Structure formats: C-alpha cells, structure tokens
C-alpha cells in the first residue's frame, strides 16, 4: 500500500463521516451503534467492503422519505446487523477455522 492509497482511503473515510453527520440525529445514533457492533463482530471485509456505505445509503433514503430509523431496521439493532452479515465471513469464523482445521465449521445465529 503506497502513500497515495493511504491518502485516498482517508479522503473516502472523511467523505463517509460527513455523510453520517448529515443524517438526522436518531439515524446518527443508530449508525454509530451499528458501526460499533460491526467492528466488534468483525466482518473481514468491513473496512474495504461496501457494507458501511450501503447502510448510509439506506439511511439517507429512509430519512428522505420521512421514516424514523427504527421503522427501517426494527427495535433490535444487533439482529439487524447480524442479518446484514449472515453470509459474510468474520474474524471469529477465520479464527475458528484456523484452530479446527475445518472451513465453515462455525454457525452464527
């Protein structure tokens, strides 16, 4: 990874954060909780993948249509996040595979 890649990544992250800050306050609170949860659960491609920006897209559409954030995702933020990543490998999955030697031996509920 070169310096240009690092600079471009920072620009993209700042633009992403600006989009989050432009959301209504209730959306911002829920987004931050989702982000915290997802960083803890650890989908392998979270930092480089489209998940976080897709959530912002979804939230921008919901806010534009006048819906409350909980109308979009329901009351259980963790369950919503789990559903988003149900088919995505996580660091926990990779770790489990490394100690068991068997790919796909973990099951997330």
PDB file of N, CA and C in Angstrom:
ATOM      1  N   UNK A   1       0.855  -1.176   0.000  1.00  0.00           N
ATOM      2  CA  UNK A   1       0.000   0.000   0.000  1.00  0.00           C
ATOM      3  C   UNK A   1       0.896   1.232   0.000  1.00  0.00           C
ATOM      4  N   UNK A   2       0.719   2.059  -0.989  1.00  0.00           N
ATOM      5  CA  UNK A   2       1.513   3.266  -1.099  1.00  0.00           C
ATOM      6  C   UNK A   2       0.870   4.440  -0.381  1.00  0.00           C
ATOM      7  N   UNK A   3       1.613   5.514  -0.350  1.00  0.00           N
ATOM      8  CA  UNK A   3       1.131   6.733   0.318  1.00  0.00           C
ATOM      9  C   UNK A   3      -0.138   7.261  -0.353  1.00  0.00           C
ATOM     10  N   UNK A   4      -0.210   7.145  -1.672  1.00  0.00           N
ATOM     11  CA  UNK A   4      -1.403   7.615  -2.391  1.00  0.00           C
ATOM     12  C   UNK A   4      -2.646   6.821  -1.972  1.00  0.00           C
ATOM     13  N   UNK A   5      -2.475   5.521  -1.765  1.00  0.00           N
ATOM     14  CA  UNK A   5      -3.597   4.687  -1.319  1.00  0.00           C
ATOM     15  C   UNK A   5      -4.073   5.109   0.063  1.00  0.00           C
ATOM     16  N   UNK A   6      -3.124   5.417   0.929  1.00  0.00           N
ATOM     17  CA  UNK A   6      -3.465   5.853   2.287  1.00  0.00           C
ATOM     18  C   UNK A   6      -4.215   7.183   2.242  1.00  0.00           C
ATOM     19  N   UNK A   7      -3.714   8.109   1.445  1.00  0.00           N
ATOM     20  CA  UNK A   7      -4.348   9.425   1.315  1.00  0.00           C
ATOM     21  C   UNK A   7      -5.757   9.274   0.749  1.00  0.00           C
ATOM     22  N   UNK A   8      -5.898   8.462  -0.291  1.00  0.00           N
ATOM     23  CA  UNK A   8      -7.218   8.255  -0.899  1.00  0.00           C
ATOM     24  C   UNK A   8      -8.170   7.600   0.094  1.00  0.00           C
ATOM     25  N   UNK A   9      -7.685   6.637   0.864  1.00  0.00           N
ATOM     26  CA  UNK A   9      -8.517   5.988   1.871  1.00  0.00           C
ATOM     27  C   UNK A   9      -9.006   6.971   2.918  1.00  0.00           C
ATOM     28  N   UNK A  10      -8.128   7.885   3.333  1.00  0.00           N
ATOM     29  CA  UNK A  10      -8.524   8.896   4.322  1.00  0.00           C
ATOM     30  C   UNK A  10      -9.562   9.844   3.743  1.00  0.00           C
ATOM     31  N   UNK A  11      -9.403  10.215   2.483  1.00  0.00           N
ATOM     32  CA  UNK A  11     -10.390  11.094   1.839  1.00  0.00           C
ATOM     33  C   UNK A  11     -11.756  10.420   1.785  1.00  0.00           C
ATOM     34  N   UNK A  12     -11.745   9.154   1.413  1.00  0.00           N
ATOM     35  CA  UNK A  12     -13.008   8.421   1.332  1.00  0.00           C
ATOM     36  C   UNK A  12     -13.655   8.297   2.708  1.00  0.00           C
ATOM     37  N   UNK A  13     -12.838   8.020   3.731  1.00  0.00           N
ATOM     38  CA  UNK A  13     -13.382   7.890   5.082  1.00  0.00           C
ATOM     39  C   UNK A  13     -13.966   9.220   5.552  1.00  0.00           C
ATOM     40  N   UNK A  14     -13.272  10.332   5.301  1.00  0.00           N
ATOM     41  CA  UNK A  14     -13.792  11.652   5.695  1.00  0.00           C
ATOM     42  C   UNK A  14     -15.111  11.957   4.995  1.00  0.00           C
ATOM     43  N   UNK A  15     -15.217  11.607   3.720  1.00  0.00           N
ATOM     44  CA  UNK A  15     -16.467  11.817   2.986  1.00  0.00           C
ATOM     45  C   UNK A  15     -17.576  10.956   3.592  1.00  0.00           C
ATOM     46  N   UNK A  16     -17.250   9.745   3.979  1.00  0.00           N
ATOM     47  CA  UNK A  16     -18.221   8.852   4.608  1.00  0.00           C
ATOM     48  C   UNK A  16     -18.707   9.447   5.931  1.00  0.00           C
ATOM     49  N   UNK A  17     -17.775   9.906   6.761  1.00  0.00           N
ATOM     50  CA  UNK A  17     -18.122  10.504   8.053  1.00  0.00           C
ATOM     51  C   UNK A  17     -18.994  11.740   7.849  1.00  0.00           C
ATOM     52  N   UNK A  18     -18.713  12.535   6.834  1.00  0.00           N
ATOM     53  CA  UNK A  18     -19.519  13.723   6.548  1.00  0.00           C
ATOM     54  C   UNK A  18     -20.953  13.324   6.189  1.00  0.00           C
ATOM     55  N   UNK A  19     -21.109  12.237   5.445  1.00  0.00           N
ATOM     56  CA  UNK A  19     -22.450  11.757   5.104  1.00  0.00           C
ATOM     57  C   UNK A  19     -23.204  11.329   6.363  1.00  0.00           C
ATOM     58  N   UNK A  20     -22.499  10.657   7.272  1.00  0.00           N
ATOM     59  CA  UNK A  20     -23.134  10.225   8.525  1.00  0.00           C
ATOM     60  C   UNK A  20     -23.566  11.447   9.334  1.00  0.00           C
ATOM     61  N   UNK A  21     -22.711  12.455   9.418  1.00  0.00           N
ATOM     62  CA  UNK A  21     -23.031  13.662  10.185  1.00  0.00           C
ATOM     63  C   UNK A  21     -24.183  14.447   9.581  1.00  0.00           C
ATOM     64  N   UNK A  22     -24.470  14.230   8.306  1.00  0.00           N
ATOM     65  CA  UNK A  22     -25.584  14.919   7.652  1.00  0.00           C
ATOM     66  C   UNK A  22     -26.928  14.226   7.917  1.00  0.00           C
ATOM     67  N   UNK A  23     -26.892  13.040   8.481  1.00  0.00           N
ATOM     68  CA  UNK A  23     -28.132  12.312   8.799  1.00  0.00           C
ATOM     69  C   UNK A  23     -28.823  12.956  10.001  1.00  0.00           C
ATOM     70  N   UNK A  24     -30.134  12.733  10.146  1.00  0.00           N
ATOM     71  CA  UNK A  24     -30.836  13.195  11.357  1.00  0.00           C
ATOM     72  C   UNK A  24     -30.208  12.562  12.606  1.00  0.00           C
ATOM     73  N   UNK A  25     -30.334  13.215  13.754  1.00  0.00           N
ATOM     74  CA  UNK A  25     -29.681  12.729  14.980  1.00  0.00           C
ATOM     75  C   UNK A  25     -30.004  11.282  15.349  1.00  0.00           C
ATOM     76  N   UNK A  26     -31.273  10.850  15.206  1.00  0.00           N
ATOM     77  CA  UNK A  26     -31.597   9.469  15.567  1.00  0.00           C
ATOM     78  C   UNK A  26     -30.899   8.470  14.647  1.00  0.00           C
ATOM     79  N   UNK A  27     -30.773   8.805  13.385  1.00  0.00           N
ATOM     80  CA  UNK A  27     -30.056   7.954  12.443  1.00  0.00           C
ATOM     81  C   UNK A  27     -28.570   7.891  12.799  1.00  0.00           C
ATOM     82  N   UNK A  28     -27.992   9.033  13.183  1.00  0.00           N
ATOM     83  CA  UNK A  28     -26.579   9.056  13.554  1.00  0.00           C
ATOM     84  C   UNK A  28     -26.314   8.151  14.757  1.00  0.00           C
ATOM     85  N   UNK A  29     -27.186   8.226  15.746  1.00  0.00           N
ATOM     86  CA  UNK A  29     -27.017   7.404  16.951  1.00  0.00           C
ATOM     87  C   UNK A  29     -27.055   5.923  16.591  1.00  0.00           C
ATOM     88  N   UNK A  30     -28.040   5.523  15.816  1.00  0.00           N
ATOM     89  CA  UNK A  30     -28.178   4.113  15.445  1.00  0.00           C
ATOM     90  C   UNK A  30     -27.012   3.685  14.551  1.00  0.00           C
ATOM     91  N   UNK A  31     -26.600   4.542  13.616  1.00  0.00           N
ATOM     92  CA  UNK A  31     -25.462   4.199  12.758  1.00  0.00           C
ATOM     93  C   UNK A  31     -24.219   3.943  13.606  1.00  0.00           C
ATOM     94  N   UNK A  32     -23.956   4.815  14.579  1.00  0.00           N
ATOM     95  CA  UNK A  32     -22.761   4.654  15.412  1.00  0.00           C
ATOM     96  C   UNK A  32     -22.828   3.362  16.221  1.00  0.00           C
ATOM     97  N   UNK A  33     -24.013   3.005  16.705  1.00  0.00           N
ATOM     98  CA  UNK A  33     -24.165   1.740  17.421  1.00  0.00           C
ATOM     99  C   UNK A  33     -23.942   0.550  16.487  1.00  0.00           C
ATOM    100  N   UNK A  34     -24.468   0.652  15.267  1.00  0.00           N
ATOM    101  CA  UNK A  34     -24.263  -0.411  14.288  1.00  0.00           C
ATOM    102  C   UNK A  34     -22.785  -0.544  13.953  1.00  0.00           C
ATOM    103  N   UNK A  35     -22.129   0.576  13.742  1.00  0.00           N
ATOM    104  CA  UNK A  35     -20.708   0.575  13.405  1.00  0.00           C
ATOM    105  C   UNK A  35     -19.900  -0.068  14.538  1.00  0.00           C
ATOM    106  N   UNK A  36     -20.196   0.324  15.768  1.00  0.00           N
ATOM    107  CA  UNK A  36     -19.504  -0.235  16.928  1.00  0.00           C
ATOM    108  C   UNK A  36     -19.713  -1.755  16.985  1.00  0.00           C
ATOM    109  N   UNK A  37     -20.945  -2.187  16.786  1.00  0.00           N
ATOM    110  CA  UNK A  37     -21.263  -3.612  16.815  1.00  0.00           C
ATOM    111  C   UNK A  37     -20.518  -4.359  15.712  1.00  0.00           C
ATOM    112  N   UNK A  38     -20.557  -3.801  14.502  1.00  0.00           N
ATOM    113  CA  UNK A  38     -19.921  -4.470  13.369  1.00  0.00           C
ATOM    114  C   UNK A  38     -18.409  -4.539  13.531  1.00  0.00           C
ATOM    115  N   UNK A  39     -17.792  -3.497  14.089  1.00  0.00           N
ATOM    116  CA  UNK A  39     -16.355  -3.554  14.330  1.00  0.00           C
ATOM    117  C   UNK A  39     -16.032  -4.612  15.382  1.00  0.00           C
ATOM    118  N   UNK A  40     -16.925  -4.808  16.329  1.00  0.00           N
ATOM    119  CA  UNK A  40     -16.708  -5.820  17.370  1.00  0.00           C
ATOM    120  C   UNK A  40     -16.877  -7.230  16.794  1.00  0.00           C
ATOM    121  N   UNK A  41     -17.915  -7.440  15.993  1.00  0.00           N
ATOM    122  CA  UNK A  41     -18.189  -8.746  15.408  1.00  0.00           C
ATOM    123  C   UNK A  41     -17.128  -9.093  14.362  1.00  0.00           C
ATOM    124  N   UNK A  42     -16.696  -8.095  13.610  1.00  0.00           N
ATOM    125  CA  UNK A  42     -15.553  -8.244  12.734  1.00  0.00           C
ATOM    126  C   UNK A  42     -15.735  -8.916  11.397  1.00  0.00           C
ATOM    127  N   UNK A  43     -16.691  -8.475  10.565  1.00  0.00           N
ATOM    128  CA  UNK A  43     -16.696  -8.989   9.194  1.00  0.00           C
ATOM    129  C   UNK A  43     -15.344  -8.671   8.546  1.00  0.00           C
ATOM    130  N   UNK A  44     -14.753  -9.649   7.897  1.00  0.00           N
ATOM    131  CA  UNK A  44     -13.403  -9.498   7.366  1.00  0.00           C
ATOM    132  C   UNK A  44     -13.293  -8.327   6.402  1.00  0.00           C
ATOM    133  N   UNK A  45     -14.285  -8.104   5.561  1.00  0.00           N
ATOM    134  CA  UNK A  45     -14.173  -7.030   4.570  1.00  0.00           C
ATOM    135  C   UNK A  45     -14.858  -5.728   4.999  1.00  0.00           C
ATOM    136  N   UNK A  46     -15.061  -5.527   6.285  1.00  0.00           N
ATOM    137  CA  UNK A  46     -15.775  -4.337   6.752  1.00  0.00           C
ATOM    138  C   UNK A  46     -15.091  -3.042   6.319  1.00  0.00           C
ATOM    139  N   UNK A  47     -13.799  -2.943   6.510  1.00  0.00           N
ATOM    140  CA  UNK A  47     -13.094  -1.702   6.201  1.00  0.00           C
ATOM    141  C   UNK A  47     -13.048  -1.425   4.700  1.00  0.00           C
ATOM    142  N   UNK A  48     -12.924  -2.461   3.892  1.00  0.00           N
ATOM    143  CA  UNK A  48     -12.772  -2.276   2.447  1.00  0.00           C
ATOM    144  C   UNK A  48     -14.055  -2.517   1.660  1.00  0.00           C
ATOM    145  N   UNK A  49     -15.029  -3.118   2.292  1.00  0.00           N
ATOM    146  CA  UNK A  49     -16.241  -3.502   1.584  1.00  0.00           C
ATOM    147  C   UNK A  49     -17.296  -2.413   1.565  1.00  0.00           C
ATOM    148  N   UNK A  50     -18.411  -2.706   0.933  1.00  0.00           N
ATOM    149  CA  UNK A  50     -19.478  -1.722   0.746  1.00  0.00           C
ATOM    150  C   UNK A  50     -20.497  -1.642   1.879  1.00  0.00           C
ATOM    151  N   UNK A  51     -20.322  -2.420   2.945  1.00  0.00           N
ATOM    152  CA  UNK A  51     -21.356  -2.521   3.971  1.00  0.00           C
ATOM    153  C   UNK A  51     -21.679  -1.189   4.638  1.00  0.00           C
ATOM    154  N   UNK A  52     -20.679  -0.502   5.159  1.00  0.00           N
ATOM    155  CA  UNK A  52     -20.939   0.754   5.882  1.00  0.00           C
ATOM    156  C   UNK A  52     -21.531   1.822   4.969  1.00  0.00           C
ATOM    157  N   UNK A  53     -20.996   1.962   3.761  1.00  0.00           N
ATOM    158  CA  UNK A  53     -21.562   2.962   2.853  1.00  0.00           C
ATOM    159  C   UNK A  53     -22.959   2.560   2.407  1.00  0.00           C
ATOM    160  N   UNK A  54     -23.215   1.261   2.313  1.00  0.00           N
ATOM    161  CA  UNK A  54     -24.562   0.796   1.973  1.00  0.00           C
ATOM    162  C   UNK A  54     -25.563   1.132   3.063  1.00  0.00           C
ATOM    163  N   UNK A  55     -25.130   1.036   4.309  1.00  0.00           N
ATOM    164  CA  UNK A  55     -26.003   1.406   5.429  1.00  0.00           C
ATOM    165  C   UNK A  55     -26.323   2.898   5.353  1.00  0.00           C
ATOM    166  N   UNK A  56     -25.321   3.716   5.054  1.00  0.00           N
ATOM    167  CA  UNK A  56     -25.555   5.161   4.940  1.00  0.00           C
ATOM    168  C   UNK A  56     -26.513   5.443   3.791  1.00  0.00           C
ATOM    169  N   UNK A  57     -26.331   4.770   2.665  1.00  0.00           N
ATOM    170  CA  UNK A  57     -27.264   4.931   1.533  1.00  0.00           C
ATOM    171  C   UNK A  57     -28.695   4.619   1.974  1.00  0.00           C
ATOM    172  N   UNK A  58     -28.863   3.498   2.644  1.00  0.00           N
ATOM    173  CA  UNK A  58     -30.165   3.050   3.134  1.00  0.00           C
ATOM    174  C   UNK A  58     -30.764   4.070   4.096  1.00  0.00           C
ATOM    175  N   UNK A  59     -29.938   4.579   5.003  1.00  0.00           N
ATOM    176  CA  UNK A  59     -30.400   5.574   5.968  1.00  0.00           C
ATOM    177  C   UNK A  59     -30.750   6.896   5.291  1.00  0.00           C
ATOM    178  N   UNK A  60     -29.970   7.312   4.303  1.00  0.00           N
ATOM    179  CA  UNK A  60     -30.284   8.557   3.583  1.00  0.00           C
ATOM    180  C   UNK A  60     -31.637   8.448   2.889  1.00  0.00           C
ATOM    181  N   UNK A  61     -31.904   7.301   2.291  1.00  0.00           N
ATOM    182  CA  UNK A  61     -33.193   7.086   1.631  1.00  0.00           C
ATOM    183  C   UNK A  61     -34.337   7.104   2.643  1.00  0.00           C
ATOM    184  N   UNK A  62     -34.136   6.441   3.775  1.00  0.00           N
ATOM    185  CA  UNK A  62     -35.161   6.413   4.817  1.00  0.00           C
ATOM    186  C   UNK A  62     -35.451   7.791   5.375  1.00  0.00           C
ATOM    187  N   UNK A  63     -34.389   8.553   5.633  1.00  0.00           N
ATOM    188  CA  UNK A  63     -34.560   9.910   6.154  1.00  0.00           C
ATOM    189  C   UNK A  63     -35.267  10.795   5.129  1.00  0.00           C
ATOM    190  N   UNK A  64     -34.904  10.634   3.862  1.00  0.00           N
ATOM    191  CA  UNK A  64     -35.530  11.436   2.806  1.00  0.00           C
ATOM    192  C   UNK A  64     -37.016  11.126   2.667  1.00  0.00           C
ATOM    193  N   UNK A  65     -37.399   9.892   2.974  1.00  0.00           N
ATOM    194  CA  UNK A  65     -38.811   9.527   2.879  1.00  0.00           C
ATOM    195  C   UNK A  65     -39.580   9.848   4.159  1.00  0.00           C
ATOM    196  N   UNK A  66     -38.882  10.394   5.156  1.00  0.00           N
ATOM    197  CA  UNK A  66     -39.541  10.815   6.388  1.00  0.00           C
ATOM    198  C   UNK A  66     -39.752   9.708   7.412  1.00  0.00           C
ATOM    199  N   UNK A  67     -39.131   8.578   7.216  1.00  0.00           N
ATOM    200  CA  UNK A  67     -39.287   7.460   8.156  1.00  0.00           C
ATOM    201  C   UNK A  67     -38.296   7.599   9.310  1.00  0.00           C
ATOM    202  N   UNK A  68     -38.703   7.131  10.461  1.00  0.00           N
ATOM    203  CA  UNK A  68     -37.795   7.051  11.597  1.00  0.00           C
ATOM    204  C   UNK A  68     -36.856   5.871  11.402  1.00  0.00           C
ATOM    205  N   UNK A  69     -35.685   5.938  11.981  1.00  0.00           N
ATOM    206  CA  UNK A  69     -34.685   4.901  11.772  1.00  0.00           C
ATOM    207  C   UNK A  69     -35.161   3.533  12.257  1.00  0.00           C
ATOM    208  N   UNK A  70     -35.896   3.499  13.357  1.00  0.00           N
ATOM    209  CA  UNK A  70     -36.366   2.210  13.863  1.00  0.00           C
ATOM    210  C   UNK A  70     -37.484   1.628  13.008  1.00  0.00           C
ATOM    211  N   UNK A  71     -38.169   2.474  12.228  1.00  0.00           N
ATOM    212  CA  UNK A  71     -39.131   1.964  11.254  1.00  0.00           C
ATOM    213  C   UNK A  71     -38.412   1.164  10.174  1.00  0.00           C
ATOM    214  N   UNK A  72     -37.185   1.566   9.863  1.00  0.00           N
ATOM    215  CA  UNK A  72     -36.413   0.894   8.818  1.00  0.00           C
ATOM    216  C   UNK A  72     -35.789  -0.407   9.296  1.00  0.00           C
ATOM    217  N   UNK A  73     -35.212  -0.385  10.488  1.00  0.00           N
ATOM    218  CA  UNK A  73     -34.412  -1.528  10.912  1.00  0.00           C
ATOM    219  C   UNK A  73     -35.056  -2.362  12.006  1.00  0.00           C
ATOM    220  N   UNK A  74     -36.075  -1.858  12.657  1.00  0.00           N
ATOM    221  CA  UNK A  74     -36.689  -2.560  13.776  1.00  0.00           C
ATOM    222  C   UNK A  74     -36.046  -2.157  15.087  1.00  0.00           C
ATOM    223  N   UNK A  75     -36.520  -2.748  16.157  1.00  0.00           N
ATOM    224  CA  UNK A  75     -36.063  -2.383  17.504  1.00  0.00           C
ATOM    225  C   UNK A  75     -34.710  -2.990  17.875  1.00  0.00           C
ATOM    226  N   UNK A  76     -34.343  -4.109  17.264  1.00  0.00           N
ATOM    227  CA  UNK A  76     -33.137  -4.838  17.642  1.00  0.00           C
ATOM    228  C   UNK A  76     -32.009  -4.555  16.646  1.00  0.00           C
ATOM    229  N   UNK A  77     -31.148  -3.613  17.011  1.00  0.00           N
ATOM    230  CA  UNK A  77     -30.060  -3.189  16.130  1.00  0.00           C
ATOM    231  C   UNK A  77     -29.100  -4.346  15.860  1.00  0.00           C
ATOM    232  N   UNK A  78     -28.758  -5.110  16.894  1.00  0.00           N
ATOM    233  CA  UNK A  78     -27.822  -6.226  16.720  1.00  0.00           C
ATOM    234  C   UNK A  78     -28.388  -7.279  15.771  1.00  0.00           C
ATOM    235  N   UNK A  79     -29.667  -7.587  15.889  1.00  0.00           N
ATOM    236  CA  UNK A  79     -30.285  -8.572  15.000  1.00  0.00           C
ATOM    237  C   UNK A  79     -30.261  -8.086  13.557  1.00  0.00           C
ATOM    238  N   UNK A  80     -30.506  -6.793  13.359  1.00  0.00           N
ATOM    239  CA  UNK A  80     -30.448  -6.216  12.020  1.00  0.00           C
ATOM    240  C   UNK A  80     -29.035  -6.363  11.460  1.00  0.00           C
ATOM    241  N   UNK A  81     -28.036  -6.051  12.269  1.00  0.00           N
ATOM    242  CA  UNK A  81     -26.633  -6.172  11.834  1.00  0.00           C
ATOM    243  C   UNK A  81     -26.286  -7.628  11.528  1.00  0.00           C
ATOM    244  N   UNK A  82     -26.704  -8.527  12.403  1.00  0.00           N
ATOM    245  CA  UNK A  82     -26.430  -9.948  12.171  1.00  0.00           C
ATOM    246  C   UNK A  82     -27.027 -10.417  10.852  1.00  0.00           C
ATOM    247  N   UNK A  83     -28.218  -9.925  10.538  1.00  0.00           N
ATOM    248  CA  UNK A  83     -28.852 -10.297   9.279  1.00  0.00           C
ATOM    249  C   UNK A  83     -28.056  -9.755   8.090  1.00  0.00           C
ATOM    250  N   UNK A  84     -27.501  -8.559   8.235  1.00  0.00           N
ATOM    251  CA  UNK A  84     -26.701  -7.971   7.157  1.00  0.00           C
ATOM    252  C   UNK A  84     -25.447  -8.788   6.853  1.00  0.00           C
ATOM    253  N   UNK A  85     -24.867  -9.379   7.879  1.00  0.00           N
ATOM    254  CA  UNK A  85     -23.586 -10.074   7.698  1.00  0.00           C
ATOM    255  C   UNK A  85     -23.706 -11.591   7.786  1.00  0.00           C
ATOM    256  N   UNK A  86     -24.919 -12.116   7.720  1.00  0.00           N
ATOM    257  CA  UNK A  86     -25.113 -13.548   7.947  1.00  0.00           C
ATOM    258  C   UNK A  86     -24.318 -14.433   6.991  1.00  0.00           C
ATOM    259  N   UNK A  87     -24.053 -13.985   5.781  1.00  0.00           N
ATOM    260  CA  UNK A  87     -23.298 -14.786   4.814  1.00  0.00           C
ATOM    261  C   UNK A  87     -21.896 -14.248   4.596  1.00  0.00           C
ATOM    262  N   UNK A  88     -21.426 -13.416   5.513  1.00  0.00           N
ATOM    263  CA  UNK A  88     -20.118 -12.784   5.395  1.00  0.00           C
ATOM    264  C   UNK A  88     -19.165 -13.407   6.400  1.00  0.00           C
ATOM    265  N   UNK A  89     -17.985 -13.831   5.943  1.00  0.00           N
ATOM    266  CA  UNK A  89     -17.026 -14.388   6.909  1.00  0.00           C
ATOM    267  C   UNK A  89     -16.543 -13.318   7.884  1.00  0.00           C
ATOM    268  N   UNK A  90     -16.401 -13.720   9.134  1.00  0.00           N
ATOM    269  CA  UNK A  90     -15.919 -12.815  10.168  1.00  0.00           C
ATOM    270  C   UNK A  90     -14.555 -13.288  10.655  1.00  0.00           C
ATOM    271  N   UNK A  91     -13.888 -12.424  11.423  1.00  0.00           N
ATOM    272  CA  UNK A  91     -12.617 -12.825  12.010  1.00  0.00           C
ATOM    273  C   UNK A  91     -12.803 -13.998  12.960  1.00  0.00           C
ATOM    274  N   UNK A  92     -13.946 -14.060  13.625  1.00  0.00           N
ATOM    275  CA  UNK A  92     -14.230 -15.196  14.509  1.00  0.00           C
ATOM    276  C   UNK A  92     -14.312 -16.486  13.699  1.00  0.00           C
ATOM    277  N   UNK A  93     -14.942 -16.430  12.515  1.00  0.00           N
ATOM    278  CA  UNK A  93     -15.007 -17.603  11.643  1.00  0.00           C
ATOM    279  C   UNK A  93     -13.603 -18.034  11.224  1.00  0.00           C
ATOM    280  N   UNK A  94     -12.784 -17.077  10.812  1.00  0.00           N
ATOM    281  CA  UNK A  94     -11.420 -17.378  10.372  1.00  0.00           C
ATOM    282  C   UNK A  94     -10.614 -17.990  11.511  1.00  0.00           C
ATOM    283  N   UNK A  95     -10.784 -17.451  12.708  1.00  0.00           N
ATOM    284  CA  UNK A  95     -10.073 -17.989  13.860  1.00  0.00           C
ATOM    285  C   UNK A  95     -10.526 -19.415  14.148  1.00  0.00           C
ATOM    286  N   UNK A  96     -11.829 -19.630  14.128  1.00  0.00           N
ATOM    287  CA  UNK A  96     -12.366 -20.971  14.388  1.00  0.00           C
ATOM    288  C   UNK A  96     -11.834 -21.965  13.364  1.00  0.00           C
ATOM    289  N   UNK A  97     -11.785 -21.559  12.107  1.00  0.00           N
ATOM    290  CA  UNK A  97     -11.253 -22.429  11.063  1.00  0.00           C
ATOM    291  C   UNK A  97      -9.781 -22.731  11.306  1.00  0.00           C
ATOM    292  N   UNK A  98      -9.030 -21.732  11.766  1.00  0.00           N
ATOM    293  CA  UNK A  98      -7.601 -21.927  11.977  1.00  0.00           C
ATOM    294  C   UNK A  98      -7.319 -22.911  13.111  1.00  0.00           C
ATOM    295  N   UNK A  99      -8.185 -22.946  14.121  1.00  0.00           N
ATOM    296  CA  UNK A  99      -7.927 -23.871  15.225  1.00  0.00           C
ATOM    297  C   UNK A  99      -8.567 -25.242  15.004  1.00  0.00           C
ATOM    298  N   UNK A 100      -9.609 -25.281  14.192  1.00  0.00           N
ATOM    299  CA  UNK A 100     -10.269 -26.577  13.954  1.00  0.00           C
ATOM    300  C   UNK A 100      -9.741 -27.261  12.696  1.00  0.00           C
ATOM    301  N   UNK A 101      -9.193 -26.449  11.800  1.00  0.00           N
ATOM    302  CA  UNK A 101      -8.708 -27.007  10.543  1.00  0.00           C
ATOM    303  C   UNK A 101      -9.796 -27.333   9.559  1.00  0.00           C
ATOM    304  N   UNK A 102     -11.046 -26.989   9.892  1.00  0.00           N
ATOM    305  CA  UNK A 102     -12.177 -27.285   9.025  1.00  0.00           C
ATOM    306  C   UNK A 102     -12.849 -25.983   8.617  1.00  0.00           C
ATOM    307  N   UNK A 103     -12.874 -25.675   7.324  1.00  0.00           N
ATOM    308  CA  UNK A 103     -13.569 -24.449   6.895  1.00  0.00           C
ATOM    309  C   UNK A 103     -15.073 -24.562   7.086  1.00  0.00           C
ATOM    310  N   UNK A 104     -15.674 -23.447   7.471  1.00  0.00           N
ATOM    311  CA  UNK A 104     -17.127 -23.378   7.574  1.00  0.00           C
ATOM    312  C   UNK A 104     -17.720 -24.139   8.737  1.00  0.00           C
ATOM    313  N   UNK A 105     -16.957 -24.317   9.818  1.00  0.00           N
ATOM    314  CA  UNK A 105     -17.488 -25.086  10.941  1.00  0.00           C
ATOM    315  C   UNK A 105     -18.233 -24.241  11.959  1.00  0.00           C
ATOM    316  N   UNK A 106     -18.230 -22.952  11.770  1.00  0.00           N
ATOM    317  CA  UNK A 106     -18.940 -22.105  12.722  1.00  0.00           C
ATOM    318  C   UNK A 106     -20.301 -21.745  12.170  1.00  0.00           C
ATOM    319  N   UNK A 107     -21.219 -21.504  13.060  1.00  0.00           N
ATOM    320  CA  UNK A 107     -22.554 -21.090  12.667  1.00  0.00           C
ATOM    321  C   UNK A 107     -22.959 -19.919  13.532  1.00  0.00           C
ATOM    322  N   UNK A 108     -23.318 -18.821  12.896  1.00  0.00           N
ATOM    323  CA  UNK A 108     -23.703 -17.615  13.622  1.00  0.00           C
ATOM    324  C   UNK A 108     -25.217 -17.545  13.672  1.00  0.00           C
ATOM    325  N   UNK A 109     -25.749 -17.183  14.808  1.00  0.00           N
ATOM    326  CA  UNK A 109     -27.216 -17.057  14.962  1.00  0.00           C
ATOM    327  C   UNK A 109     -27.580 -15.623  15.119  1.00  0.00           C
TER     328      UNK A 109
END
